[in-house]
PDB file of C-alpha atoms in Angstrom:
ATOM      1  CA  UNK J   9      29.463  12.624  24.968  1.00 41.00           C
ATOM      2  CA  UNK J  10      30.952   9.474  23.161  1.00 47.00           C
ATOM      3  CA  UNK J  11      31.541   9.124  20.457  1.00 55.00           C
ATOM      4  CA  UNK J  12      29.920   6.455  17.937  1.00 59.00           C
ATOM      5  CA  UNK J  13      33.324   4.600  16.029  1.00 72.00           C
ATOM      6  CA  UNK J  14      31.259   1.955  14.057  1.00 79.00           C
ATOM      7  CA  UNK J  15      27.310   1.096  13.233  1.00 82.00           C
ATOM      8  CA  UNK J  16      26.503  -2.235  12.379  1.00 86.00           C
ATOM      9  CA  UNK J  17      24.210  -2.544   9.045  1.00 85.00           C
ATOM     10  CA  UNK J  18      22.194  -5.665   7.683  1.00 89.00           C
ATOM     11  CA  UNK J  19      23.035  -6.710   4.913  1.00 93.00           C
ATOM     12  CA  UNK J  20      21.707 -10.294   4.032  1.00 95.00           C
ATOM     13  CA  UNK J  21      19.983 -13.169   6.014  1.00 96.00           C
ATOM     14  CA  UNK J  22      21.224 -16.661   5.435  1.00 97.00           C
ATOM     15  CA  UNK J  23      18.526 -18.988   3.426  1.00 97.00           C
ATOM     16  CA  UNK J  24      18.623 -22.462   2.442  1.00 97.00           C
ATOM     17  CA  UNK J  25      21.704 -24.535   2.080  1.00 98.00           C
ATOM     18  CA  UNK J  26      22.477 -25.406  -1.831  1.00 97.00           C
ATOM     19  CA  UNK J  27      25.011 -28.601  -2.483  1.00 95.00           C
ATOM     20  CA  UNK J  28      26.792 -30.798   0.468  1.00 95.00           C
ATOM     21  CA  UNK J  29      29.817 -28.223   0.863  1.00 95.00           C
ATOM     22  CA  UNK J  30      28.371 -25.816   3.057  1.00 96.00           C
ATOM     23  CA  UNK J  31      27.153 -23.296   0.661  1.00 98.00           C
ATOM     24  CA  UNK J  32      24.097 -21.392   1.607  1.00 98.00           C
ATOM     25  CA  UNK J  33      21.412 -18.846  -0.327  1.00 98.00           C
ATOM     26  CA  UNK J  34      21.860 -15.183   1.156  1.00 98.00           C
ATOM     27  CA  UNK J  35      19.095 -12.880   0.646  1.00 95.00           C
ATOM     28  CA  UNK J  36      20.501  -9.732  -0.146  1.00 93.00           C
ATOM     29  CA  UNK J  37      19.541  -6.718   1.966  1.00 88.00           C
ATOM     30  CA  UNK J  38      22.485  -4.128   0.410  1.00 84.00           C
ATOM     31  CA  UNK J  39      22.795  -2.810  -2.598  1.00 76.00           C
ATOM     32  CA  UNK J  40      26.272  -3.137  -2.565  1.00 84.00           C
ATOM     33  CA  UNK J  41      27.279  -6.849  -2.306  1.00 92.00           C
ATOM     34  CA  UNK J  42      30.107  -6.640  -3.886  1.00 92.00           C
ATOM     35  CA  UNK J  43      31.442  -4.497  -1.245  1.00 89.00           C
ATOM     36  CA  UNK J  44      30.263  -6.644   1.631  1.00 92.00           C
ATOM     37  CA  UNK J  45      30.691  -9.928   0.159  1.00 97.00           C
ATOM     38  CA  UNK J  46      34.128 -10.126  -0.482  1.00 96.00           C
ATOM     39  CA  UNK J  47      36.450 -13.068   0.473  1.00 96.00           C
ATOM     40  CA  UNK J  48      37.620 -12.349   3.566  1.00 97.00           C
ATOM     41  CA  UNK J  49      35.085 -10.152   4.982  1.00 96.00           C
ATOM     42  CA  UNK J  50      33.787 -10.747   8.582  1.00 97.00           C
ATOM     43  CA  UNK J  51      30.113 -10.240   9.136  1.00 97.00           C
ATOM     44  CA  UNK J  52      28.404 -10.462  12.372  1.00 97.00           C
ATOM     45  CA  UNK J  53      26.272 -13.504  12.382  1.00 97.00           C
ATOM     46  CA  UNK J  54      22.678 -13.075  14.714  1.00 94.00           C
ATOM     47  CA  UNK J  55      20.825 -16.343  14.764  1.00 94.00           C
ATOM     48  CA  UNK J  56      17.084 -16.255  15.335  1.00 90.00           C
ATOM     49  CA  UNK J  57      15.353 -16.743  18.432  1.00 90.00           C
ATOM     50  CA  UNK J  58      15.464 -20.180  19.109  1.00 90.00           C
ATOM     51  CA  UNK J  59      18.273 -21.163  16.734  1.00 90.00           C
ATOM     52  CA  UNK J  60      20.882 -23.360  18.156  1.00 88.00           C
ATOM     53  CA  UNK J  61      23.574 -21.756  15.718  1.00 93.00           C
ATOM     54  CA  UNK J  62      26.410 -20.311  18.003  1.00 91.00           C
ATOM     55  CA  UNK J  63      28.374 -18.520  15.450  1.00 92.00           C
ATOM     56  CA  UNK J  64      28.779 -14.647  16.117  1.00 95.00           C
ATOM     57  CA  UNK J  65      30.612 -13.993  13.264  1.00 97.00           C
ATOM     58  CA  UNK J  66      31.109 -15.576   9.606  1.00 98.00           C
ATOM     59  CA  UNK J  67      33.507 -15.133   7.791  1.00 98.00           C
ATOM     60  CA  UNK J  68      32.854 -15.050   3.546  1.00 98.00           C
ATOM     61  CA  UNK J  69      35.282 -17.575   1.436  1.00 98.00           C
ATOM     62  CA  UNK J  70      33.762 -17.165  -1.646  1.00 97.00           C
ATOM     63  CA  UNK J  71      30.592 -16.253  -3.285  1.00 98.00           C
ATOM     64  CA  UNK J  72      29.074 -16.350  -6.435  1.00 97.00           C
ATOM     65  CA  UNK J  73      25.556 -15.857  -8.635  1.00 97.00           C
ATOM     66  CA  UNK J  74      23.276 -18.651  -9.674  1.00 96.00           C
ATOM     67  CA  UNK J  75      19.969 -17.670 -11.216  1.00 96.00           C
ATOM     68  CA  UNK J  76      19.816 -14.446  -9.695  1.00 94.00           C
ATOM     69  CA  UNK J  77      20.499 -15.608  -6.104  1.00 96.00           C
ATOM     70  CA  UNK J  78      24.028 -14.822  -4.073  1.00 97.00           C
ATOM     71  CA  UNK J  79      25.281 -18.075  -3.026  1.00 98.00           C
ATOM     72  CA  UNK J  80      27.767 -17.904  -0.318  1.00 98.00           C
ATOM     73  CA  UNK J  81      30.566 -20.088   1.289  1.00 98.00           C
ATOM     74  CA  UNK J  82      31.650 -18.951   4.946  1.00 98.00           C
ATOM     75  CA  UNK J  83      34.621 -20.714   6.372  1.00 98.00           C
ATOM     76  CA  UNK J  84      32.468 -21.841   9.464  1.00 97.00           C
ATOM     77  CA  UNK J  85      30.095 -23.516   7.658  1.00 97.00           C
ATOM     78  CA  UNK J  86      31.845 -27.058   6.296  1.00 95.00           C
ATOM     79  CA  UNK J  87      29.230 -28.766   4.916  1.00 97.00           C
ATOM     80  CA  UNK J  88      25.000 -29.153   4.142  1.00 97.00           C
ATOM     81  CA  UNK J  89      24.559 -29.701   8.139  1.00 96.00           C
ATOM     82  CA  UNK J  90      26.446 -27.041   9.102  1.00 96.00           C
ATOM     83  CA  UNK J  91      24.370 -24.265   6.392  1.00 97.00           C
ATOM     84  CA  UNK J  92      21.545 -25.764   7.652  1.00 96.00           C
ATOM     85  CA  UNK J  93      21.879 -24.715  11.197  1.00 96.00           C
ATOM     86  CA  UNK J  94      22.892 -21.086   9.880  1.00 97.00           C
ATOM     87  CA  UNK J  95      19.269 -20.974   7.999  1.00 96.00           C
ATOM     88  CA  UNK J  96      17.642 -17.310   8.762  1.00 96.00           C
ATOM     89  CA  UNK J  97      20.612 -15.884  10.172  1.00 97.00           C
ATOM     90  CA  UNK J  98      20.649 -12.218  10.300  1.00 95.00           C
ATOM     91  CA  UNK J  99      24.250 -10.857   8.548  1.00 97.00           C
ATOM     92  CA  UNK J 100      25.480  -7.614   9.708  1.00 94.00           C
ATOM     93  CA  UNK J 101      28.575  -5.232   8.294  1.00 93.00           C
ATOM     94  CA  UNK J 102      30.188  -3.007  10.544  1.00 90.00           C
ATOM     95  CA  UNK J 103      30.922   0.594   9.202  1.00 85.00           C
ATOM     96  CA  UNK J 104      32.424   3.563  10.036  1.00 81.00           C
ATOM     97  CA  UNK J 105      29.588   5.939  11.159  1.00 75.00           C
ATOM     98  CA  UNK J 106      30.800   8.494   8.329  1.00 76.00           C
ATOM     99  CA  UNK J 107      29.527   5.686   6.128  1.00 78.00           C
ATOM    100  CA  UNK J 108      27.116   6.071   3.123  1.00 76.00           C
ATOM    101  CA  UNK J 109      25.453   4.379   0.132  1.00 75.00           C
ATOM    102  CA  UNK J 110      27.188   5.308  -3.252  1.00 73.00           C
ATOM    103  CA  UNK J 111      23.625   6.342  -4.603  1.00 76.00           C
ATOM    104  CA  UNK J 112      22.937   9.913  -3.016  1.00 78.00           C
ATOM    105  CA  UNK J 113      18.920   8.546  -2.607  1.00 81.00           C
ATOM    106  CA  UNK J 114      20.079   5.545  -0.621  1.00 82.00           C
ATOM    107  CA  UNK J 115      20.000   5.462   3.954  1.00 85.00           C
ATOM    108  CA  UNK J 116      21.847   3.505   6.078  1.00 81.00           C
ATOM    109  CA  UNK J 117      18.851   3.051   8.888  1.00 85.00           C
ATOM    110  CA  UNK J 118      20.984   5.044  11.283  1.00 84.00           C
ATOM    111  CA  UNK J 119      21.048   7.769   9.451  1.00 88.00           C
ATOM    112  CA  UNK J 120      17.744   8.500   9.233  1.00 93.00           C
ATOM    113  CA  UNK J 121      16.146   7.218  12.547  1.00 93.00           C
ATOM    114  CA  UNK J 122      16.041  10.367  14.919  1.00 96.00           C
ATOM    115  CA  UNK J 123      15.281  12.413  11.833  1.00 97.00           C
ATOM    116  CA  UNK J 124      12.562  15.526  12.508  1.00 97.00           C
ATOM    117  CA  UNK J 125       9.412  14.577   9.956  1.00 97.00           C
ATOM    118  CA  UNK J 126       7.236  17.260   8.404  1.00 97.00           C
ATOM    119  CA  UNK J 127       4.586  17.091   5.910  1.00 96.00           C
ATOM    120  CA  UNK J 128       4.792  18.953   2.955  1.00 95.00           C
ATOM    121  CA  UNK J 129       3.280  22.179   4.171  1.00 95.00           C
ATOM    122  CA  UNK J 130       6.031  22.449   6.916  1.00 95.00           C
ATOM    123  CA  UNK J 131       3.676  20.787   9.804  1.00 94.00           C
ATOM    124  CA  UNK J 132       5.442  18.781  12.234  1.00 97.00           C
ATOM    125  CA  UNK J 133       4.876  15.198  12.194  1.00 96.00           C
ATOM    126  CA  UNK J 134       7.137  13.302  14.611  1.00 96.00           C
ATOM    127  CA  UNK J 135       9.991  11.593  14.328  1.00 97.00           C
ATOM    128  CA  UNK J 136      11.712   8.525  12.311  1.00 97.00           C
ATOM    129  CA  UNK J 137      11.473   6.196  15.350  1.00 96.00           C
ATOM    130  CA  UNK J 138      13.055   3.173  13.182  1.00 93.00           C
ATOM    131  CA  UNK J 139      12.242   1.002   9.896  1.00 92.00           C
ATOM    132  CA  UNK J 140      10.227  -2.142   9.716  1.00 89.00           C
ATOM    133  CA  UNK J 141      12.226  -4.121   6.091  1.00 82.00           C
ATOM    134  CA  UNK J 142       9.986  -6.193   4.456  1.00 76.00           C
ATOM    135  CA  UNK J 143       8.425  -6.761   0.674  1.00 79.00           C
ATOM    136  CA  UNK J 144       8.387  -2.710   1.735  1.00 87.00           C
ATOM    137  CA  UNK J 145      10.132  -0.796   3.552  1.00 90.00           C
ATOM    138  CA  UNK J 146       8.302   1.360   5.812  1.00 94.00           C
ATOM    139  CA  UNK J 147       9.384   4.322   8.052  1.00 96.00           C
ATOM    140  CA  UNK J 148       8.163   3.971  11.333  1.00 96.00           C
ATOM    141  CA  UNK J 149       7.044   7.171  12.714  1.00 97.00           C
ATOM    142  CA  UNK J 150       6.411   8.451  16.669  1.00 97.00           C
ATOM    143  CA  UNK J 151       3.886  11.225  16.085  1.00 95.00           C
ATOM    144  CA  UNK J 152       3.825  14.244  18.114  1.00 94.00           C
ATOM    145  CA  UNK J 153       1.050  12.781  19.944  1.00 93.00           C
ATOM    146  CA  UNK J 154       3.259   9.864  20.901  1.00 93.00           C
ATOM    147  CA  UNK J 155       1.251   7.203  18.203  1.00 94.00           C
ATOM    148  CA  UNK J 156       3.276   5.211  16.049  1.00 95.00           C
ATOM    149  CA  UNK J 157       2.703   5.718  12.102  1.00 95.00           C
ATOM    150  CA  UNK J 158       4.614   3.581   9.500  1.00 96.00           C
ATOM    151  CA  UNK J 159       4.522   5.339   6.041  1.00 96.00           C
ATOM    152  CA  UNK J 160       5.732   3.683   3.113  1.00 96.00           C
ATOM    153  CA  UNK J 161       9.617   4.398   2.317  1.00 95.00           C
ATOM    154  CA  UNK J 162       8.423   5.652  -1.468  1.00 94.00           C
ATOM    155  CA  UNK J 163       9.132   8.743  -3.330  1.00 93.00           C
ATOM    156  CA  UNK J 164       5.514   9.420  -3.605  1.00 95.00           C
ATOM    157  CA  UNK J 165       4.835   9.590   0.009  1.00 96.00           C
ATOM    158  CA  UNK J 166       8.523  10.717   1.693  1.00 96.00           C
ATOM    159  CA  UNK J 167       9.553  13.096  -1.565  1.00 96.00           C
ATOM    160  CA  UNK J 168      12.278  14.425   0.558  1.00 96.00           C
ATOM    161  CA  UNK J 169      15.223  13.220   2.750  1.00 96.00           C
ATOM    162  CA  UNK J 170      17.343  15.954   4.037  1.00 94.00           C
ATOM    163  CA  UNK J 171      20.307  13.985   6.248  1.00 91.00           C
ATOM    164  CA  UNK J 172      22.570  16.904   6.314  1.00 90.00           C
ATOM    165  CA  UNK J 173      19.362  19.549   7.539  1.00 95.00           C
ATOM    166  CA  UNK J 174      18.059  16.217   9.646  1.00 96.00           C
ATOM    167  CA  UNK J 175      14.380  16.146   8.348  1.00 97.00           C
ATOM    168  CA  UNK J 176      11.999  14.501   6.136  1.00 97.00           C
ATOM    169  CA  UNK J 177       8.957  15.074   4.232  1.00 97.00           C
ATOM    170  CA  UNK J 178       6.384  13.272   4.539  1.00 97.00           C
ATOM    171  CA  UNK J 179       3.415  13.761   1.528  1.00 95.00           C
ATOM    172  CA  UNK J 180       0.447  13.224   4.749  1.00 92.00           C
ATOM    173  CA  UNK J 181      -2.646  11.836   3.698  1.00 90.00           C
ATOM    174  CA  UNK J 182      -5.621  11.425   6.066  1.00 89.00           C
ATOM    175  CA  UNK J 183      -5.042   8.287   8.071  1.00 89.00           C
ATOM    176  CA  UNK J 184      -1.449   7.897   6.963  1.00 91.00           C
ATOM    177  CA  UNK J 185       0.135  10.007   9.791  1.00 91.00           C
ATOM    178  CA  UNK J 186      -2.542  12.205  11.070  1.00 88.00           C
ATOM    179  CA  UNK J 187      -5.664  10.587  12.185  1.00 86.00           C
ATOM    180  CA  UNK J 188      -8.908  10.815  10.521  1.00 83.00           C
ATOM    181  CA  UNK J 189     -11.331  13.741  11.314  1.00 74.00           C
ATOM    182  CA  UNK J 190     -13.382  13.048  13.929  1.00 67.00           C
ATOM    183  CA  UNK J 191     -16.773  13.114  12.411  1.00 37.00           C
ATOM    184  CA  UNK J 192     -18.562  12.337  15.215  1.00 35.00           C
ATOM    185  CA  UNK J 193     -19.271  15.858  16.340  1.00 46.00           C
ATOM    186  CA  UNK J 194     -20.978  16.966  12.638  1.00 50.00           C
ATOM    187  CA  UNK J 195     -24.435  16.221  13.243  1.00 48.00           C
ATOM    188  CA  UNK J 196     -26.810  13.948  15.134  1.00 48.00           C
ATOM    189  CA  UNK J 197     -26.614   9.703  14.125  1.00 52.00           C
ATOM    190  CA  UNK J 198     -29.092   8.696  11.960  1.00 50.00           C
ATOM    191  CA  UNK J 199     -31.521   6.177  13.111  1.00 47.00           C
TER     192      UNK J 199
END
């Protein structure tokens, strides 16, 4: 067995370059940018498919808020040509495993992909297979049945996270993670 001595987490995907210095937009995927935004730090840089950037790490020089947006300097990217090349790269922090959130109702991915899911009566589910980020976050679910089944990452439908006991709960709802009955078998079709 080997052990794991560092994850890699996103936090942040390079936008649109703002002045002729090299400064870019970073949208923010951590809740703690302080903590991975400081001077100094070295984040691991993975350009999009196609991209011509060749950078695999960046290293932050300085960053600051305008309007509500994180505006960062990296000491690779010199100037407006530069930040443009960079544009929808991917911005990883390495931790230590061990690693979490501050807020106790806040996941690193890793630590809950492999996690048993139940529904709320104690049925079991699946299994966190990963998480799709987007406008919402969404567990991504292989069922017992071997389907796939993203749910909503929302209080309302996954009340409970249990890292420590390695399970979630999932409030099921027809369709959601289990399929709809089959009503095909309740009577004869109407013509």
């Amino acid at each position: 067995m080997t052990l794991v001595e560092s994850i890699e987490v996103v936090v942040g995907r390079i936008g649109k370059p703002h002045g002729i210095r090299g400064e870019v937009t970073v949208d923010v995927r951590t809740d703690e940018p302080e903590r991975r935004y400081v001077d100094g730090a070295v984040l691991q840089a993975e350009a999009p498919r196609g991209s011509a950037f060749a950078a695999r790490t960046l290293t932050v020089s300085r960053t600051r808020w305008h309007q509500g947006v994180l505006l960062a300097s990296f000491a690779e990217l010199a100037d407006r040509t530069a930040a443009e090349s960079a544009r929808g790269v991917v911005l990883r922090a390495v931790v230590s495993p061990d690693e979490s959130p501050a807020d106790p109702d806040e996941f690193y991915d890793h630590q809950l992909v492999g996690l048993a899911a139940y529904d709320v009566e104690g049925t079991h589910l699946g299994e966190v297979a990963g998480l799709v980020h987007g406008a919402q976050d969404l567990l991504r679910i292989r069922t017992v049945d071997r389907r796939e089944a993203l749910v909503p990452f929302v209080i309302a439908l996954v009340p409970e996270v249990d890292v420590a006991a390695g399970r979630v709960v999932i409030a099921d709802r027809p369709g959601l993670v289990t399929p709809f009955a089959d009503d095909t078998d309740e009577g004869e079709d109407e013509a």
